[in-house]
Backbone as CSV, one residue per row, in Angstrom:
resi,resn,N_x,N_y,N_z,CA_x,CA_y,CA_z,C_x,C_y,C_z
1,MET,46.633,131.611,47.585,45.897,133.143,49.051,44.539,133.399,48.787
2,ALA,44.453,134.501,50.216,43.647,135.071,50.898,44.091,136.586,51.123
3,GLY,43.118,137.014,50.563,43.989,138.885,51.152,42.905,139.214,51.740
4,MET,43.293,140.229,51.477,42.244,140.879,53.088,41.076,141.006,53.003
5,PRO,40.131,140.770,54.435,38.884,140.544,54.325,37.858,141.916,53.867
6,PRO,36.789,141.660,52.989,36.501,143.141,52.631,34.988,143.622,53.743
7,ALA,35.276,145.033,53.816,34.708,145.903,55.365,33.291,145.548,54.922
8,THR,32.955,145.291,56.256,31.251,145.604,56.949,31.327,146.624,56.327
9,VAL,31.415,147.970,56.794,31.571,149.168,56.758,32.023,149.548,55.651
10,GLU,32.431,150.835,55.247,33.000,151.363,54.020,33.266,153.125,54.830
11,VAL,33.983,153.231,55.501,34.764,153.999,56.397,34.756,155.297,56.006
12,SER,33.931,156.150,55.142,34.542,157.168,54.859,35.502,158.767,55.357
13,ALA,35.894,159.503,54.981,37.257,160.518,55.887,35.143,161.557,55.986
14,ALA,33.875,161.664,55.480,32.884,162.212,55.350,32.239,161.886,57.092
15,VAL,32.400,160.233,56.835,31.706,159.646,57.827,32.616,160.279,59.137
16,VAL,33.564,159.912,59.382,34.676,161.269,60.667,34.527,161.774,60.961
17,ARG,34.047,162.424,59.679,33.673,164.069,59.869,32.671,164.186,60.759
18,SER,31.436,163.642,59.904,30.179,164.096,60.902,30.632,163.430,62.378
19,LEU,31.494,162.298,62.781,31.530,161.867,64.069,32.198,162.968,64.989
20,VAL,33.097,163.272,64.316,34.262,164.408,65.411,32.971,165.507,65.868
21,ARG,32.581,165.858,64.835,31.722,166.889,64.758,30.480,167.415,66.019
22,ASP,29.914,165.234,65.890,29.249,165.382,66.968,29.416,165.431,67.996
23,GLN,30.640,164.405,68.261,30.974,164.310,69.350,32.569,164.421,70.203
24,ARG,32.869,165.542,68.984,33.774,166.819,69.838,34.374,167.470,69.156
25,PRO,33.272,168.712,69.410,32.877,169.253,68.384,34.357,170.282,68.596
26,ASP,34.582,170.136,69.830,36.007,171.204,69.677,37.222,171.167,68.320
27,LEU,37.018,170.155,68.423,38.086,169.895,66.787,37.080,168.863,65.823
28,ALA,36.363,170.020,65.213,35.690,169.875,64.367,36.264,170.487,63.385
29,GLY,36.922,171.518,63.048,37.448,171.737,62.105,39.038,171.257,61.531
30,ARG,38.963,170.265,62.028,40.413,169.490,61.507,39.743,168.951,60.049
31,ALA,40.415,168.306,59.088,39.720,167.730,58.487,40.502,166.406,58.487
32,PRO,39.436,165.088,58.283,40.099,164.265,58.806,40.578,163.457,57.593
33,VAL,42.373,162.808,57.364,43.032,162.495,56.095,43.081,161.456,56.564
34,ARG,42.921,160.232,55.113,43.060,158.341,55.750,44.193,158.651,55.203
35,VAL,44.804,157.357,56.465,46.290,157.437,56.260,46.615,155.701,56.633
36,ALA,46.198,154.853,56.838,45.453,153.218,56.027,44.236,152.439,56.861
37,ASN,44.832,151.404,55.655,42.949,150.580,55.742,43.435,149.382,55.833
38,GLY,43.526,148.898,57.124,43.834,147.198,56.907,43.020,146.798,57.621
39,TRP,43.261,145.192,57.744,42.089,143.944,57.515,40.599,144.632,58.966
40,ASP,41.257,145.005,59.964,40.782,145.090,60.752,39.653,146.894,60.874
41,ASN,41.046,147.630,60.956,40.800,148.908,61.358,40.879,150.158,60.150
42,ALA,39.999,151.096,59.871,40.630,152.771,59.304,40.439,153.534,59.816
43,THR,42.383,153.868,59.694,42.724,155.418,60.698,43.012,156.425,59.885
44,PHE,42.407,157.822,60.386,42.626,159.026,59.601,43.011,159.684,60.861
45,ARG,44.099,160.849,60.230,45.080,161.462,60.780,44.172,162.500,61.131
46,LEU,44.224,162.857,62.379,42.774,164.427,62.367,43.988,165.357,62.838
47,GLY,44.019,166.233,61.689,46.185,167.343,62.155,46.419,166.541,63.336
48,ASN,48.033,167.453,63.135,48.853,166.798,63.340,49.242,166.518,64.760
49,ASP,48.538,166.555,66.123,48.580,165.920,66.736,47.896,164.011,66.776
50,LEU,47.069,164.265,66.675,45.461,163.592,67.053,45.262,162.330,65.079
51,ALA,44.633,161.183,65.514,44.266,160.240,64.584,42.385,160.086,64.938
52,VAL,42.174,159.142,64.577,41.007,158.105,63.889,40.134,157.707,64.289
53,ARG,40.554,155.589,64.989,40.630,154.317,64.401,39.221,153.704,64.152
54,LEU,38.716,153.446,63.653,37.340,153.227,63.243,37.797,151.487,62.731
55,PRO,36.656,150.454,63.477,36.724,149.162,62.769,35.440,148.948,61.480
56,ARG,36.823,148.456,60.512,35.869,148.537,59.566,35.305,146.582,58.793
57,ARG,35.254,146.273,60.437,34.724,145.019,60.371,34.231,144.844,61.882
58,ALA,32.732,143.916,61.718,32.696,143.168,63.318,32.818,142.651,64.348
59,GLU,34.770,141.845,63.212,35.050,141.282,64.041,36.420,141.842,65.246
60,ALA,36.742,143.314,63.926,37.221,144.160,64.945,36.548,144.895,66.106
61,VAL,35.274,145.118,66.316,34.925,145.854,67.426,35.870,145.900,68.736
62,PRO,35.862,144.219,69.135,36.691,144.203,70.512,37.862,144.562,70.735
63,LEU,38.035,144.942,69.136,39.912,145.156,69.107,40.002,146.972,69.236
64,ILE,38.885,147.517,69.207,38.587,149.034,69.778,38.938,149.095,71.330
65,LEU,37.358,148.152,71.647,37.606,148.068,72.920,38.384,147.952,74.330
66,HIS,39.475,147.036,72.709,40.302,146.759,74.228,41.070,147.557,74.313
67,GLU,41.378,147.983,73.353,42.560,148.958,73.059,41.980,150.648,73.674
68,GLN,40.416,150.845,74.344,40.390,151.710,75.023,40.876,151.444,76.316
69,ARG,40.744,150.180,77.281,41.158,149.740,77.952,42.114,149.764,78.407
70,TYR,43.006,149.389,77.830,45.106,148.401,77.798,45.738,149.132,77.950
71,LEU,45.674,150.860,76.746,46.352,150.865,76.495,46.989,152.381,77.083
72,PRO,46.019,153.247,77.891,46.618,154.214,78.649,47.482,153.301,80.280
73,GLY,47.030,152.021,80.414,48.625,151.698,81.107,49.959,151.408,81.058
74,VAL,49.243,150.389,79.663,50.599,150.543,78.360,51.088,151.655,78.310
75,ALA,50.609,152.473,78.516,50.919,154.684,77.888,51.959,154.856,79.722
76,GLU,51.628,154.963,80.233,52.275,154.995,81.154,53.671,154.206,81.891
77,ARG,53.614,153.314,81.260,55.043,151.334,81.378,55.565,152.094,80.684
78,SER,55.447,152.486,79.104,56.198,152.457,78.022,57.223,153.845,77.763
79,PRO,58.882,153.300,77.930,59.545,154.364,77.221,59.780,154.716,75.924
80,VAL,58.576,154.677,75.579,58.433,155.620,73.825,56.632,155.544,73.885
81,PRO,57.196,156.810,72.890,54.248,156.754,72.508,53.991,155.666,71.431
82,VAL,53.140,155.548,72.744,52.397,154.812,71.999,50.724,155.141,71.614
83,PRO,50.044,154.521,70.518,48.759,155.362,70.145,47.977,155.376,71.176
84,VAL,47.914,156.295,73.079,46.958,156.553,73.710,45.553,157.385,73.459
85,PRO,44.519,156.364,73.852,43.323,156.567,72.994,43.109,157.718,74.355
86,VAL,42.880,158.635,73.372,41.797,160.246,73.968,40.640,160.631,74.295
87,HIS,39.593,159.653,72.900,38.865,159.746,72.981,37.129,158.827,72.542
88,ALA,37.098,158.085,73.753,36.071,156.771,73.467,34.835,157.357,72.639
89,GLY,34.617,157.126,71.445,33.790,157.480,70.824,32.364,156.119,70.580
90,GLN,31.580,157.035,71.006,30.012,156.265,70.853,29.354,156.093,69.797
91,PRO,29.162,154.809,69.392,27.791,154.295,67.959,27.311,155.505,67.542
92,THR,26.873,155.721,67.009,25.817,156.724,65.980,24.372,156.005,64.502
93,PRO,23.777,156.922,64.431,22.703,156.083,63.027,23.705,155.904,61.775
94,GLY,24.850,156.299,62.148,25.862,157.255,61.048,27.284,155.931,60.704
95,PHE,27.378,155.149,62.199,28.431,154.249,62.151,27.897,153.846,63.387
96,PRO,28.412,152.028,63.400,27.052,151.799,63.948,28.291,150.624,65.166
97,TRP,29.874,151.304,65.543,29.903,150.989,66.341,31.219,151.496,67.710
98,PRO,31.677,151.831,68.981,32.589,151.985,69.097,33.988,152.652,67.875
99,TRP,34.588,153.680,68.469,35.446,154.055,68.116,36.716,154.834,68.481
100,SER,37.772,155.229,67.481,38.573,156.060,69.122,39.092,157.071,68.793
101,ILE,39.958,158.155,68.958,40.189,159.477,68.694,42.024,159.245,69.793
102,VAL,43.201,159.055,69.555,44.208,158.788,69.774,45.456,159.433,69.582
103,ARG,46.314,159.838,70.890,47.567,160.122,69.795,47.906,160.211,69.294
104,TRP,47.943,160.981,68.398,49.499,160.163,66.577,50.643,160.217,67.139
105,VAL,51.483,159.239,66.840,52.999,158.546,66.706,53.461,159.075,66.138
106,PRO,54.463,159.945,65.999,55.312,160.021,64.807,55.988,159.250,64.574
107,GLY,56.779,159.007,63.043,58.035,157.919,63.100,58.042,157.109,61.755
108,ALA,58.242,156.284,60.691,58.604,156.077,59.996,58.219,154.327,60.125
109,PRO,57.684,153.747,59.565,57.079,152.401,59.794,58.263,151.835,59.007
110,ALA,57.991,150.708,60.184,60.457,149.459,60.250,59.417,149.245,58.411
111,ALA,58.111,148.213,58.349,58.469,147.763,57.145,58.557,149.113,55.865
112,ASP,58.893,150.022,56.065,59.370,151.165,54.360,60.720,151.694,54.515
113,VAL,61.551,151.020,55.425,62.574,150.786,55.709,64.035,149.613,55.627
114,GLU,64.601,149.924,55.091,65.267,148.248,54.655,66.325,147.471,55.802
115,PRO,65.627,146.539,55.897,66.563,145.983,57.421,67.565,146.644,57.807
116,ALA,68.542,146.671,56.838,69.545,146.274,57.220,69.633,148.082,58.247
117,GLU,69.401,148.529,58.316,68.949,150.062,58.734,68.514,149.374,59.962
118,ARG,67.841,148.799,60.098,66.681,148.361,61.623,66.841,148.476,62.676
119,GLY,68.961,148.088,62.475,69.482,147.786,63.607,69.241,148.451,64.694
120,PRO,69.612,149.780,64.746,69.144,150.461,65.197,68.379,150.906,67.030
121,ALA,67.026,149.983,66.469,66.183,149.900,67.044,66.565,149.559,67.835
122,ALA,67.559,147.829,67.967,67.314,146.267,69.093,66.960,146.854,70.214
123,ALA,68.170,147.958,71.132,67.731,148.290,72.483,66.553,148.731,72.712
124,GLY,66.022,150.265,71.897,64.630,149.869,72.389,63.697,148.662,72.667
125,LEU,63.663,148.212,70.852,62.946,147.408,70.784,63.171,146.938,72.447
126,ALA,64.029,146.363,72.715,63.877,145.448,73.907,63.558,145.870,74.629
127,ALA,63.750,147.448,75.320,63.113,147.854,76.448,61.509,147.682,76.409
128,PHE,60.953,148.972,75.593,59.759,148.681,75.984,59.303,146.769,75.791
129,LEU,59.816,146.176,75.300,59.048,145.174,75.589,59.454,143.918,77.293
130,MET,60.089,144.975,77.345,60.833,144.543,78.699,59.780,145.759,80.119
131,SER,58.902,146.545,79.812,58.291,147.736,80.186,57.225,147.238,79.891
132,LEU,56.482,145.946,78.503,55.046,145.788,77.766,54.796,144.431,78.894
133,HIS,55.791,144.155,79.047,54.791,141.941,79.847,55.847,142.000,80.727
134,VAL,54.570,142.300,81.974,54.697,142.453,82.925,52.914,141.696,83.455
135,PRO,52.690,140.846,84.713,51.583,139.557,84.797,50.207,141.063,84.280
136,ALA,49.757,139.923,83.302,48.339,140.322,83.330,47.038,140.253,84.347
137,GLY,45.979,141.375,84.874,45.075,141.215,85.786,44.477,140.279,85.397
138,ALA,42.925,140.111,86.258,42.049,139.810,85.780,41.104,140.108,84.773
139,GLY,40.463,139.573,83.334,40.011,139.789,82.817,40.852,140.494,81.457
140,VAL,41.670,139.858,81.464,43.001,141.404,80.132,42.608,139.155,79.369
141,PRO,41.919,139.410,77.483,40.935,139.087,76.996,42.488,137.936,76.056
142,VAL,42.461,136.729,76.103,43.770,135.922,75.409,42.688,135.712,74.697
143,ASN,43.913,136.243,72.945,43.157,135.673,71.714,43.868,134.285,71.592
144,PRO,43.007,134.030,70.736,43.147,131.962,70.956,43.729,131.977,69.428
145,PHE,44.740,133.059,69.154,45.471,132.156,67.713,47.051,133.453,68.004
146,ARG,47.211,134.165,69.591,48.719,134.636,70.192,48.993,134.819,71.065
147,GLY,50.164,133.800,71.431,50.816,134.057,72.305,49.451,133.036,73.438
148,VAL,49.412,131.690,72.977,48.662,130.378,73.428,50.338,129.354,72.881
149,PRO,49.697,128.061,74.203,50.577,127.207,73.684,50.873,126.764,71.757
150,LEU,52.244,127.234,71.835,52.869,126.615,70.254,52.870,125.630,69.242
151,THR,51.605,124.872,70.126,51.357,123.903,69.519,49.862,123.783,69.157
152,ASP,49.143,124.626,69.408,47.700,125.278,69.455,48.180,125.866,67.529
153,ARG,48.479,126.131,67.375,49.067,125.976,65.937,49.633,125.246,65.206
154,ASP,49.364,124.051,65.379,50.312,123.226,64.472,50.245,123.128,63.019
155,ALA,48.320,122.662,63.537,47.283,122.260,61.437,47.921,123.993,61.602
156,ALA,48.112,124.449,61.473,47.715,125.414,60.365,48.695,126.312,60.306
157,VAL,50.280,125.799,60.568,51.141,125.945,60.263,51.632,125.494,59.393
158,ARG,51.050,123.885,59.680,51.624,122.725,58.646,50.709,122.287,57.165
159,GLU,49.546,123.166,57.487,48.834,123.661,56.131,49.245,124.258,55.208
160,ARG,49.638,125.307,55.843,50.218,126.797,54.849,51.401,125.983,54.147
161,LEU,52.717,124.731,55.576,53.514,124.254,54.684,53.440,123.300,53.665
162,GLY,52.129,123.219,53.186,51.794,121.608,52.331,51.902,123.353,51.624
163,ASP,52.113,124.072,50.863,52.102,124.943,49.352,53.537,124.734,48.858
164,ARG,53.573,124.296,47.350,54.986,123.665,48.194,55.545,124.951,47.490
165,GLU,54.603,125.636,46.661,54.972,126.680,45.713,55.889,128.121,46.659
166,CYS,54.982,128.091,47.510,55.483,128.731,48.470,56.760,129.165,49.201
167,TYR,56.038,127.946,49.622,57.595,127.541,50.912,59.112,126.009,49.867
168,PRO,59.461,126.688,49.143,60.335,125.753,48.475,61.500,125.102,50.199
169,GLN,61.495,125.361,50.724,62.190,125.268,52.115,61.510,124.746,52.778
170,ALA,60.337,123.835,52.590,59.111,124.190,53.587,59.899,122.276,54.462
171,ALA,60.611,121.300,53.439,61.210,120.176,54.679,61.775,120.558,56.417
172,GLU,63.252,122.242,55.690,64.258,122.405,56.907,62.783,123.241,57.505
173,LEU,62.254,123.989,57.543,60.344,124.463,57.890,60.257,123.945,59.398
174,ARG,59.363,122.574,58.639,59.294,121.822,59.675,60.385,120.856,60.265
175,VAL,61.476,120.681,60.738,62.595,120.542,61.305,62.123,121.771,62.552
176,LEU,62.623,122.744,62.116,62.593,124.298,62.781,61.046,123.806,63.390
177,TRP,59.965,124.237,62.951,58.704,124.139,64.060,58.323,123.135,64.749
178,ALA,58.607,121.869,64.763,59.093,120.715,65.141,59.673,120.501,66.297
179,ARG,60.769,121.408,66.509,61.608,121.999,67.223,61.497,122.397,68.232
180,ALA,60.363,123.931,67.625,60.024,125.216,68.663,58.557,124.689,69.003
181,CYS,57.968,123.090,68.581,56.957,122.619,69.632,58.010,122.464,70.631
182,ALA,58.922,121.364,70.577,59.317,120.262,71.686,60.041,122.069,72.942
183,ALA,59.913,122.699,72.542,60.523,123.325,73.832,59.113,124.323,74.713
184,GLU,60.154,123.432,76.077,59.704,124.332,77.120,57.808,125.096,77.162
185,ALA,57.399,124.554,77.436,55.530,125.625,76.840,56.589,126.102,78.421
186,TRP,55.485,127.538,78.053,55.577,129.347,78.975,55.230,128.316,80.390
187,GLU,55.275,128.570,80.858,54.857,128.252,83.034,54.480,129.534,83.537
188,GLY,54.612,130.608,83.477,54.690,132.005,83.799,53.286,132.175,83.761
189,PRO,53.324,132.828,84.256,51.651,133.885,84.880,51.475,134.535,83.438
190,ALA,50.460,134.832,82.801,50.063,135.473,81.363,50.542,136.904,82.194
191,MET,50.866,136.982,80.805,51.531,137.962,80.895,50.944,139.704,79.595
192,MET,51.383,141.461,79.510,50.945,141.697,78.759,51.557,141.741,77.628
193,LEU,51.048,141.457,76.062,51.181,140.965,74.577,51.297,142.547,73.762
194,HIS,51.189,142.739,73.439,51.225,143.129,71.783,50.079,142.553,70.556
195,GLY,51.209,140.856,70.823,50.560,140.495,69.784,49.859,140.816,68.258
196,ASP,50.386,141.610,68.215,50.372,141.575,67.165,52.024,142.909,66.073
197,LEU,53.020,142.041,66.977,54.095,143.097,66.687,55.330,142.919,65.669
198,HIS,55.623,143.110,64.352,55.417,143.214,63.362,56.114,144.465,62.618
199,PRO,57.667,144.782,62.050,57.721,146.374,61.092,56.746,146.756,61.138
200,GLY,55.429,147.032,59.937,54.655,147.454,60.016,53.994,147.916,61.322
201,ASN,54.136,147.676,62.410,53.175,148.703,63.547,54.551,148.901,64.752
202,ILE,55.921,149.368,64.078,57.134,149.946,64.764,57.566,150.212,63.971
203,LEU,58.296,152.344,65.050,57.979,152.739,64.131,59.037,153.554,64.552
204,LEU,59.531,153.696,63.749,61.389,154.154,63.161,61.344,155.900,63.338
205,GLY,62.905,156.871,64.404,62.692,157.986,63.931,63.813,158.184,62.664
206,ALA,64.251,159.103,62.507,65.267,159.628,61.056,67.204,158.551,61.426
207,ASP,67.095,158.746,63.266,68.365,157.825,63.302,68.171,156.790,63.505
208,GLY,67.077,155.487,62.445,66.555,154.907,63.198,66.691,153.613,64.662
209,SER,66.004,154.851,65.217,65.960,154.005,66.196,64.658,154.285,66.357
210,LEU,64.063,153.099,67.497,62.692,153.259,68.127,62.137,154.777,68.498
211,ALA,61.024,154.635,67.820,60.459,155.644,67.881,58.914,155.956,68.299
212,GLY,58.271,155.084,67.775,56.877,154.444,69.127,56.544,152.814,68.227
213,VAL,55.920,152.715,68.808,55.551,151.656,68.290,53.406,151.618,68.658
214,ILE,53.270,150.692,67.880,50.976,151.741,66.821,50.777,149.568,67.391
215,ASP,48.866,149.625,66.912,47.997,148.864,66.412,48.092,147.911,67.757
216,PHE,47.506,148.502,69.246,47.028,147.454,69.623,46.225,146.803,70.095
217,GLY,45.490,146.357,68.581,43.858,145.401,68.526,44.831,144.645,69.189
218,ASP,45.056,143.736,69.252,45.650,142.351,69.961,46.181,142.783,71.105
219,VAL,45.770,143.422,71.723,46.860,142.928,73.297,45.794,142.297,73.998
220,GLY,46.900,141.821,75.024,45.374,140.752,75.725,46.849,140.084,76.572
221,ALA,46.571,138.994,76.834,47.411,137.663,78.069,48.216,136.925,77.540
222,GLY,49.328,136.409,77.869,49.818,134.841,77.598,51.155,135.017,77.221
223,ASP,51.771,134.341,76.743,53.292,133.934,76.606,54.079,134.941,75.537
224,PRO,54.831,134.897,76.588,55.365,136.408,75.878,56.301,136.473,74.199
225,ALA,56.630,134.980,74.308,57.272,134.456,73.163,56.698,135.212,72.433
226,VAL,55.513,136.064,71.937,54.761,135.452,70.552,55.691,137.396,70.043
227,ASP,55.400,137.835,71.388,56.118,139.238,70.564,57.661,139.813,70.393
228,LEU,58.138,138.609,70.481,59.787,138.573,71.395,59.973,138.459,69.429
229,ALA,58.658,137.090,68.745,59.615,137.092,67.778,59.390,137.921,66.622
230,VAL,59.392,139.189,67.397,60.229,140.584,66.252,61.737,140.515,66.232
231,GLY,61.909,139.933,66.928,63.635,139.377,66.920,63.884,139.351,65.360
232,TRP,62.648,138.149,64.970,63.222,137.597,64.080,62.490,138.012,62.113
233,LEU,61.563,138.869,62.613,59.974,139.331,61.217,60.356,140.898,61.661
234,MET,61.874,141.938,62.435,62.439,142.885,62.495,64.100,143.124,61.934
235,PHE,64.531,142.266,62.299,66.826,142.122,62.203,67.352,141.064,61.886
236,ASP,68.136,141.660,60.914,68.831,140.347,60.012,69.739,140.066,61.870
237,ALA,70.874,139.139,61.283,71.198,138.260,62.219,71.949,139.819,63.238
238,GLY,72.984,140.569,62.470,73.814,140.745,64.470,72.283,141.435,64.287
239,ALA,71.708,142.640,64.328,70.411,142.824,64.748,70.288,142.226,65.812
240,ARG,69.715,140.948,65.381,68.546,140.852,66.552,69.997,140.035,67.584
241,ARG,70.787,139.568,67.612,71.607,139.456,68.983,71.731,140.267,69.955
242,ARG,72.336,141.572,68.710,71.961,142.623,69.969,70.582,142.740,70.927
243,PHE,69.427,142.206,70.432,68.493,142.354,70.154,67.773,141.316,71.948
244,ILE,68.394,140.358,70.904,68.041,139.663,72.447,69.066,139.203,73.206
245,GLY,70.604,139.856,72.746,71.590,139.868,74.249,71.067,140.847,75.404
246,ALA,70.309,141.753,75.227,69.453,142.867,75.345,69.203,142.209,77.225
247,PHE,68.215,141.654,76.418,67.208,141.358,77.503,67.606,139.763,78.620
248,GLY,69.357,139.632,78.025,69.602,138.872,79.555,69.649,137.985,80.049
249,PRO,69.526,137.550,81.560,69.222,136.350,81.933,67.174,136.156,82.016
250,SER,67.161,137.378,81.739,65.416,137.829,81.826,65.151,136.596,81.043
251,VAL,64.687,136.457,79.703,64.680,135.429,79.110,65.164,134.069,78.731
252,ASP,64.358,132.744,78.485,65.149,131.709,78.933,65.192,131.230,77.775
253,ARG,66.463,130.630,77.584,66.526,129.381,75.654,65.279,128.852,75.719
254,ASP,64.249,128.289,76.161,63.206,127.849,75.555,61.819,128.914,75.084
255,THR,62.033,130.255,75.896,61.467,131.003,75.069,61.719,131.231,74.843
256,TRP,62.782,131.474,73.287,63.427,132.164,72.244,63.233,131.380,71.350
257,THR,63.503,130.111,71.849,62.843,128.701,71.018,61.234,129.177,70.845
258,ARG,60.034,129.022,70.958,59.574,129.338,71.100,59.217,130.780,70.579
259,ALA,59.721,131.930,70.582,60.147,133.456,69.851,60.012,132.973,68.329
260,ARG,61.378,131.674,67.869,61.389,130.980,66.480,60.083,130.533,66.412
261,GLY,59.838,129.624,67.080,58.815,129.282,66.829,57.414,130.701,65.987
262,TRP,57.310,131.003,66.699,56.249,132.195,66.287,56.610,133.607,65.420
263,ALA,58.050,133.045,65.269,57.832,133.912,64.007,58.185,133.573,62.581
264,LEU,57.793,131.900,62.659,57.195,131.096,61.421,56.147,131.203,61.571
265,VAL,55.696,131.589,62.573,53.369,130.930,62.039,53.237,132.236,62.039
266,LEU,53.756,133.352,62.303,53.845,135.116,61.333,54.256,134.988,60.690
267,SER,55.333,134.456,60.376,55.789,134.452,58.473,55.103,134.494,58.091
268,THR,54.476,132.434,58.173,53.861,132.229,57.088,52.301,132.755,56.140
269,ALA,51.915,133.358,58.592,50.826,134.291,57.887,50.462,134.563,56.928
270,MET,51.659,135.633,57.063,51.307,136.892,56.027,51.673,136.530,54.749
271,LEU,53.072,135.821,54.413,53.170,134.965,52.845,50.844,134.476,52.798
272,SER,50.737,133.304,53.268,50.067,132.940,52.634,48.167,133.584,52.763
273,ASN,48.192,134.887,53.416,47.428,135.941,53.783,47.528,137.180,53.290
274,SER,48.897,137.536,52.224,49.214,138.851,51.997,48.959,139.413,50.731
275,ASP,48.293,137.960,49.881,48.148,138.348,48.199,48.122,139.740,47.463
276,ASP,47.690,140.493,48.406,47.292,141.233,48.149,47.372,142.586,48.723
277,ASN,48.826,142.415,49.325,49.585,143.715,50.472,51.024,143.587,50.516
278,PRO,51.258,143.107,49.161,53.051,143.447,48.892,53.951,143.267,49.989
279,ARG,53.357,144.382,50.900,54.383,145.433,52.449,54.205,144.689,53.581
280,MET,53.029,143.698,53.054,53.421,141.997,54.289,53.928,141.379,53.683
281,PHE,53.638,140.799,52.635,54.088,139.716,51.918,55.440,140.441,52.028
282,ALA,56.208,141.259,51.998,57.441,140.943,52.080,58.602,141.267,53.268
283,VAL,57.696,141.451,54.164,57.610,141.220,56.017,57.912,139.447,56.411
284,GLY,56.378,139.338,55.720,56.851,137.693,56.250,58.093,136.606,55.384
285,GLU,58.864,137.433,53.790,59.729,136.643,53.177,61.300,137.035,53.773
286,PHE,60.666,138.381,53.850,62.539,138.404,55.263,61.886,138.001,56.742
287,GLY,61.303,137.339,57.150,60.637,136.424,58.843,61.531,135.393,58.023
288,ILE,60.546,134.489,56.987,61.141,133.013,56.415,62.472,133.295,56.975
289,ARG,63.154,134.291,55.411,64.715,134.244,55.655,65.343,133.791,57.291
290,GLN,64.920,134.918,58.145,65.651,135.074,58.840,65.692,133.617,59.619
291,VAL,64.255,133.269,60.298,64.247,131.805,60.853,65.365,130.313,60.126
292,LEU,65.139,130.438,59.008,66.292,129.617,58.496,67.271,129.993,58.351
293,GLU,67.764,131.207,59.745,69.341,132.445,58.831,69.731,131.299,60.382
294,GLY,68.626,131.495,61.401,68.694,131.345,62.636,68.847,132.483,64.154
């Protein structure tokens, strides 16, 4: 299995301190503290209310720019906080790419909360997605791996399911996958998407309710079923029923069938590519169990 891609540029607290000092001297007294080092971005806390996000590899540079362009509009509609940019950082001789200072969104990542305790977030997450999923304007990017026709992901899913050690339930999963691919394709307008909605990017309050949504690097346009897949990645069967029920007739049966298929896409991606990330591996394992459950 593949692991996290190596960084093209190693981002240190010293680099962040220099960038902030040069471009936002009003914040220079705040010591940056690393809080995340993901596939695409490094994130540093900057005081109580801000964070710095910087690409760690060249492929992530467009993602930072997409966040800077589209997150303000998302924030205006969202019922919960999102990390809206407050400063668009410029490249320097010491750091070659754009970067951002964003609002810090407090909360506990749902990936670190037991699945049985995530249920109180179901209604709030549905409300967030209903606010997010509006027709995308001209020029909103289309991610070639998210929100596309489900059949575009067929080869990747079938290749992953060929790993019998990782997927002992492969035969049943292939049946579910075929059913999802046979669902009616999305025929509505391309909708605004989060694109990477899973428990690692969902924040919960102390009572388990939705506190915020983060990491919008894959924000784009396409089939909303890719975001609705979070029902299987996030919730057990009971909470998932409440999550689905909150949308009422606004989401049809075929879209939910595709969403279950997208949950299989995302879960297998996590299982097959997270051997060095136990947290995401566990999200993938949970997602597979829920996809099988229904």
